[in-house]
Each structure stands twice: as structure tokens, then as C-alpha cells.
PDB file of C-alpha atoms in Angstrom:
ATOM      1  CA  MET Y   1      62.553  87.822  83.267  1.00  0.00           C
ATOM      2  CA  GLY Y   2      64.885  89.859  84.144  1.00  0.00           C
ATOM      3  CA  ALA Y   3      66.477  90.452  87.628  1.00  0.00           C
ATOM      4  CA  THR Y   4      66.106  93.197  90.051  1.00  0.00           C
ATOM      5  CA  ALA Y   5      69.352  95.390  89.908  1.00  0.00           C
ATOM      6  CA  HIS Y   6      68.705  95.437  93.864  1.00  0.00           C
ATOM      7  CA  ASP Y   7      69.555  91.007  92.881  1.00  0.00           C
ATOM      8  CA  ALA Y   8      71.610  90.858  90.434  1.00  0.00           C
ATOM      9  CA  LYS Y   9      74.921  89.574  89.965  1.00  0.00           C
ATOM     10  CA  VAL Y  10      78.218  89.592  88.079  1.00  0.00           C
ATOM     11  CA  ASP Y  11      78.605  86.139  87.733  1.00  0.00           C
ATOM     12  CA  GLU Y  12      74.743  86.707  85.408  1.00  0.00           C
ATOM     13  CA  LEU Y  13      77.506  88.046  82.449  1.00  0.00           C
ATOM     14  CA  SER Y  14      79.880  85.639  82.197  1.00  0.00           C
ATOM     15  CA  TRP Y  15      78.500  86.141  78.771  1.00  0.00           C
ATOM     16  CA  MET Y  16      81.162  89.471  78.192  1.00  0.00           C
ATOM     17  CA  ALA Y  17      84.545  87.419  79.544  1.00  0.00           C
ATOM     18  CA  GLY Y  18      86.528  87.555  76.891  1.00  0.00           C
ATOM     19  CA  SER Y  19      88.161  89.531  73.689  1.00  0.00           C
ATOM     20  CA  TRP Y  20      86.058  91.593  71.432  1.00  0.00           C
ATOM     21  CA  THR Y  21      86.509  93.582  68.381  1.00  0.00           C
ATOM     22  CA  CYS Y  22      85.362  95.998  66.187  1.00  0.00           C
ATOM     23  CA  GLN Y  23      86.564  98.464  63.293  1.00  0.00           C
ATOM     24  CA  LYS Y  24      85.050 102.423  65.496  1.00  0.00           C
ATOM     25  CA  TRP Y  25      86.557 106.451  65.715  1.00  0.00           C
ATOM     26  CA  GLY Y  26      89.219 105.814  62.316  1.00  0.00           C
ATOM     27  CA  GLY Y  27      90.993 102.506  64.296  1.00  0.00           C
ATOM     28  CA  THR Y  28      89.949  98.935  66.036  1.00  0.00           C
ATOM     29  CA  TYR Y  29      88.525  99.006  68.606  1.00  0.00           C
ATOM     30  CA  GLU Y  30      88.964  96.255  71.397  1.00  0.00           C
ATOM     31  CA  GLU Y  31      87.348  95.400  74.634  1.00  0.00           C
ATOM     32  CA  HIS Y  32      88.407  93.159  76.496  1.00  0.00           C
ATOM     33  CA  TRP Y  33      86.419  91.286  80.273  1.00  0.00           C
ATOM     34  CA  SER Y  34      87.545  88.481  82.490  1.00  0.00           C
ATOM     35  CA  THR Y  35      86.019  86.019  83.652  1.00  0.00           C
ATOM     36  CA  PRO Y  36      83.684  87.472  86.408  1.00  0.00           C
ATOM     37  CA  ALA Y  37      85.191  85.637  89.783  1.00  0.00           C
ATOM     38  CA  GLY Y  38      84.569  87.551  93.217  1.00  0.00           C
ATOM     39  CA  GLY Y  39      81.609  89.636  92.834  1.00  0.00           C
ATOM     40  CA  LEU Y  40      84.332  91.051  90.147  1.00  0.00           C
ATOM     41  CA  LEU Y  41      84.820  91.696  86.397  1.00  0.00           C
ATOM     42  CA  MET Y  42      87.318  93.220  85.485  1.00  0.00           C
ATOM     43  CA  GLY Y  43      88.000  94.809  81.384  1.00  0.00           C
ATOM     44  CA  PHE Y  44      89.725  97.424  79.246  1.00  0.00           C
ATOM     45  CA  SER Y  45      89.165  98.944  76.094  1.00  0.00           C
ATOM     46  CA  ARG Y  46      91.915 100.593  74.137  1.00  0.00           C
ATOM     47  CA  LEU Y  47      91.520 102.956  70.263  1.00  0.00           C
ATOM     48  CA  LEU Y  48      94.678 101.532  67.662  1.00  0.00           C
ATOM     49  CA  VAL Y  49      94.470 103.518  65.109  1.00  0.00           C
ATOM     50  CA  PRO Y  50      98.109 103.626  62.798  1.00  0.00           C
ATOM     51  CA  GLY Y  51     101.271 103.166  65.090  1.00  0.00           C
ATOM     52  CA  LYS Y  52      99.094 104.368  68.484  1.00  0.00           C
ATOM     53  CA  SER Y  53      97.114 104.173  70.847  1.00  0.00           C
ATOM     54  CA  ALA Y  54      94.397 106.760  70.676  1.00  0.00           C
ATOM     55  CA  PHE Y  55      92.282 106.028  74.056  1.00  0.00           C
ATOM     56  CA  LYS Y  56      92.638 103.418  76.885  1.00  0.00           C
ATOM     57  CA  GLU Y  57      89.739 103.136  79.413  1.00  0.00           C
ATOM     58  CA  ILE Y  58      89.401 100.919  82.814  1.00  0.00           C
ATOM     59  CA  SER Y  59      86.628  99.505  83.787  1.00  0.00           C
ATOM     60  CA  ARG Y  60      85.559  97.193  86.227  1.00  0.00           C
ATOM     61  CA  ILE Y  61      81.359  95.358  86.964  1.00  0.00           C
ATOM     62  CA  GLU Y  62      81.201  95.181  91.005  1.00  0.00           C
ATOM     63  CA  ASP Y  63      78.496  92.975  93.161  1.00  0.00           C
ATOM     64  CA  THR Y  64      78.056  95.746  95.495  1.00  0.00           C
ATOM     65  CA  GLU Y  65      74.799  96.330  98.665  1.00  0.00           C
ATOM     66  CA  ASP Y  66      73.148  98.284  96.143  1.00  0.00           C
ATOM     67  CA  GLY Y  67      73.367  96.218  92.901  1.00  0.00           C
ATOM     68  CA  MET Y  68      75.824  95.604  90.321  1.00  0.00           C
ATOM     69  CA  VAL Y  69      77.810  98.617  89.875  1.00  0.00           C
ATOM     70  CA  LEU Y  70      79.615  99.226  86.786  1.00  0.00           C
ATOM     71  CA  TYR Y  71      83.009 101.795  87.300  1.00  0.00           C
ATOM     72  CA  VAL Y  72      84.715 103.053  84.304  1.00  0.00           C
ATOM     73  CA  GLU Y  73      88.195 105.106  84.195  1.00  0.00           C
ATOM     74  CA  VAL Y  74      88.494 106.565  80.895  1.00  0.00           C
ATOM     75  CA  ASN Y  75      91.473 107.375  79.571  1.00  0.00           C
ATOM     76  CA  PRO Y  76      93.512 110.228  81.187  1.00  0.00           C
ATOM     77  CA  LYS Y  77      94.587 112.473  78.372  1.00  0.00           C
ATOM     78  CA  ARG Y  78      91.058 113.317  77.632  1.00  0.00           C
ATOM     79  CA  GLU Y  79      90.248 113.812  80.915  1.00  0.00           C
ATOM     80  CA  LYS Y  80      91.382 113.979  84.339  1.00  0.00           C
ATOM     81  CA  ALA Y  81      93.425 110.962  85.852  1.00  0.00           C
ATOM     82  CA  GLY Y  82      91.387 108.920  88.845  1.00  0.00           C
ATOM     83  CA  ASN Y  83      88.245 110.131  87.125  1.00  0.00           C
ATOM     84  CA  ILE Y  84      86.294 107.220  88.655  1.00  0.00           C
ATOM     85  CA  THR Y  85      82.149 107.512  87.221  1.00  0.00           C
ATOM     86  CA  ALA Y  86      80.261 104.989  88.322  1.00  0.00           C
ATOM     87  CA  PHE Y  87      76.757 103.184  86.535  1.00  0.00           C
ATOM     88  CA  PRO Y  88      73.880 101.643  88.824  1.00  0.00           C
ATOM     89  CA  ILE Y  89      73.409  99.050  86.977  1.00  0.00           C
ATOM     90  CA  LYS Y  90      69.121  99.928  85.825  1.00  0.00           C
ATOM     91  CA  GLU Y  91      67.732  96.569  84.535  1.00  0.00           C
ATOM     92  CA  LEU Y  92      68.986  93.194  83.808  1.00  0.00           C
ATOM     93  CA  THR Y  93      67.543  90.638  81.270  1.00  0.00           C
ATOM     94  CA  LYS Y  94      69.976  87.117  80.468  1.00  0.00           C
ATOM     95  CA  GLU Y  95      70.766  88.957  77.286  1.00  0.00           C
ATOM     96  CA  LYS Y  96      71.090  92.663  77.972  1.00  0.00           C
ATOM     97  CA  VAL Y  97      72.433  94.406  80.692  1.00  0.00           C
ATOM     98  CA  VAL Y  98      71.991  98.527  81.908  1.00  0.00           C
ATOM     99  CA  PHE Y  99      74.249 100.477  83.881  1.00  0.00           C
ATOM    100  CA  GLU Y 100      72.381 104.136  84.361  1.00  0.00           C
ATOM    101  CA  ASN Y 101      74.465 107.252  85.470  1.00  0.00           C
ATOM    102  CA  LEU Y 102      71.710 110.050  84.549  1.00  0.00           C
ATOM    103  CA  LYS Y 103      74.295 113.088  86.758  1.00  0.00           C
ATOM    104  CA  HIS Y 104      77.140 111.537  84.233  1.00  0.00           C
ATOM    105  CA  ASP Y 105      76.712 114.311  80.707  1.00  0.00           C
ATOM    106  CA  PHE Y 106      78.678 110.822  78.403  1.00  0.00           C
ATOM    107  CA  PRO Y 107      76.714 108.551  78.070  1.00  0.00           C
ATOM    108  CA  GLN Y 108      74.988 108.295  80.788  1.00  0.00           C
ATOM    109  CA  ARG Y 109      73.302 104.580  79.973  1.00  0.00           C
ATOM    110  CA  VAL Y 110      75.934 101.487  78.768  1.00  0.00           C
ATOM    111  CA  ILE Y 111      74.544  98.755  77.494  1.00  0.00           C
ATOM    112  CA  TYR Y 112      75.594  95.450  76.895  1.00  0.00           C
ATOM    113  CA  THR Y 113      73.427  93.551  74.248  1.00  0.00           C
ATOM    114  CA  LYS Y 114      74.668  88.987  73.624  1.00  0.00           C
ATOM    115  CA  LYS Y 115      73.387  88.928  70.180  1.00  0.00           C
ATOM    116  CA  SER Y 116      72.326  85.808  69.069  1.00  0.00           C
ATOM    117  CA  ASP Y 117      74.869  85.465  66.268  1.00  0.00           C
ATOM    118  CA  GLY Y 118      77.301  84.916  68.831  1.00  0.00           C
ATOM    119  CA  THR Y 119      78.412  89.534  68.723  1.00  0.00           C
ATOM    120  CA  ILE Y 120      77.536  91.275  71.958  1.00  0.00           C
ATOM    121  CA  ASN Y 121      75.984  95.192  70.837  1.00  0.00           C
ATOM    122  CA  ALA Y 122      77.560  98.159  73.626  1.00  0.00           C
ATOM    123  CA  ARG Y 123      75.471 101.053  73.314  1.00  0.00           C
ATOM    124  CA  ILE Y 124      76.495 104.387  74.821  1.00  0.00           C
ATOM    125  CA  GLU Y 125      73.654 106.656  75.201  1.00  0.00           C
ATOM    126  CA  ASP Y 126      71.738 110.049  76.757  1.00  0.00           C
ATOM    127  CA  GLU Y 127      69.363 112.147  75.959  1.00  0.00           C
ATOM    128  CA  GLY Y 128      70.114 114.896  73.493  1.00  0.00           C
ATOM    129  CA  GLN Y 129      73.525 113.323  72.818  1.00  0.00           C
ATOM    130  CA  PRO Y 130      73.317 110.328  68.775  1.00  0.00           C
ATOM    131  CA  ALA Y 131      74.146 106.927  70.599  1.00  0.00           C
ATOM    132  CA  GLU Y 132      77.071 105.212  70.124  1.00  0.00           C
ATOM    133  CA  ASP Y 133      77.088 101.582  69.429  1.00  0.00           C
ATOM    134  CA  PHE Y 134      79.970  99.287  69.011  1.00  0.00           C
ATOM    135  CA  VAL Y 135      79.134  95.631  67.363  1.00  0.00           C
ATOM    136  CA  PHE Y 136      82.350  93.470  69.086  1.00  0.00           C
ATOM    137  CA  GLN Y 137      83.214  90.370  67.598  1.00  0.00           C
ATOM    138  CA  LYS Y 138      84.895  87.628  69.661  1.00  0.00           C
ATOM    139  CA  MET Y 139      88.009  87.804  68.780  1.00  0.00           C
ATOM    140  CA  LYS Y 140      91.367  85.178  68.151  1.00  0.00           C
ATOM    141  CA  LEU Y 141      93.665  85.216  70.400  1.00  0.00           C
TER     142      LEU Y 141
END
């Protein structure tokens, strides 16, 4: 049984910690997450295409009075610098967390699922647009 959105705590996402990679959008997409501590999980992502970094994103998942919130700041080249979007938690189970902001254009939902083979599937979606899936393998550093 999953935790209610209000009761969910960042510590329950320890399975996300580490460095993850997949092939996406013509390059290597990396996502790196810290170990949860002090009610906070810090992360960053980047898309590496031959010769350059084509995309970057800074994220944090934080415990708040209203439950966990995923905050995402997208590459300033694609959107205004400092544009941070909040995605409050909608659902948490032992293997999956769903964050949702229906007022955001795309994505409206960010979903992380821990798979039995050790991979993590990240999915971004909303109504009316094709979803994007990222099947992350653990990186060897």
C-alpha cells in the first residue's frame, strides 16, 4: 500500500540515489541523484551529444508541510533562466513515485519507477502529447 501524498517522505526514495544513464534524443542522457538527507534529494541531468552538452536540468525533491515536491529548473537556453516548476507528489508506492502539476504545459506528470532488473524508468507525460520514457541503467563511475 502506498503512502498518502501528505505523509510521503524523501527518505522513501533512496532507490533513486546514484548516477543513471540512457540513450535518448541522439545522445547520452545522464541523471544523477544524491542520497536523501535532511528531507532533501538533489539531482541534475544532462544530454551529451557529440562534442557538447545539449540540455541540462537541475532538480530537487524536498519534504514540505504539504508533502514531497519535485522542483525542476530546465536549461536556460530552452526556457527562461530561473524558471522553476513545482510538481507536488500525487502517489508513492514502494517502487513508484508520481509528481503532478496540471497547470504546467509539458510535462504535467513526472513518474519514476524502480524495476526488478535494477533499472529505473522515468516517464514524462500529459494529456494530448506523446509521453517520453527514459530507461536508466546504473552508471559505473
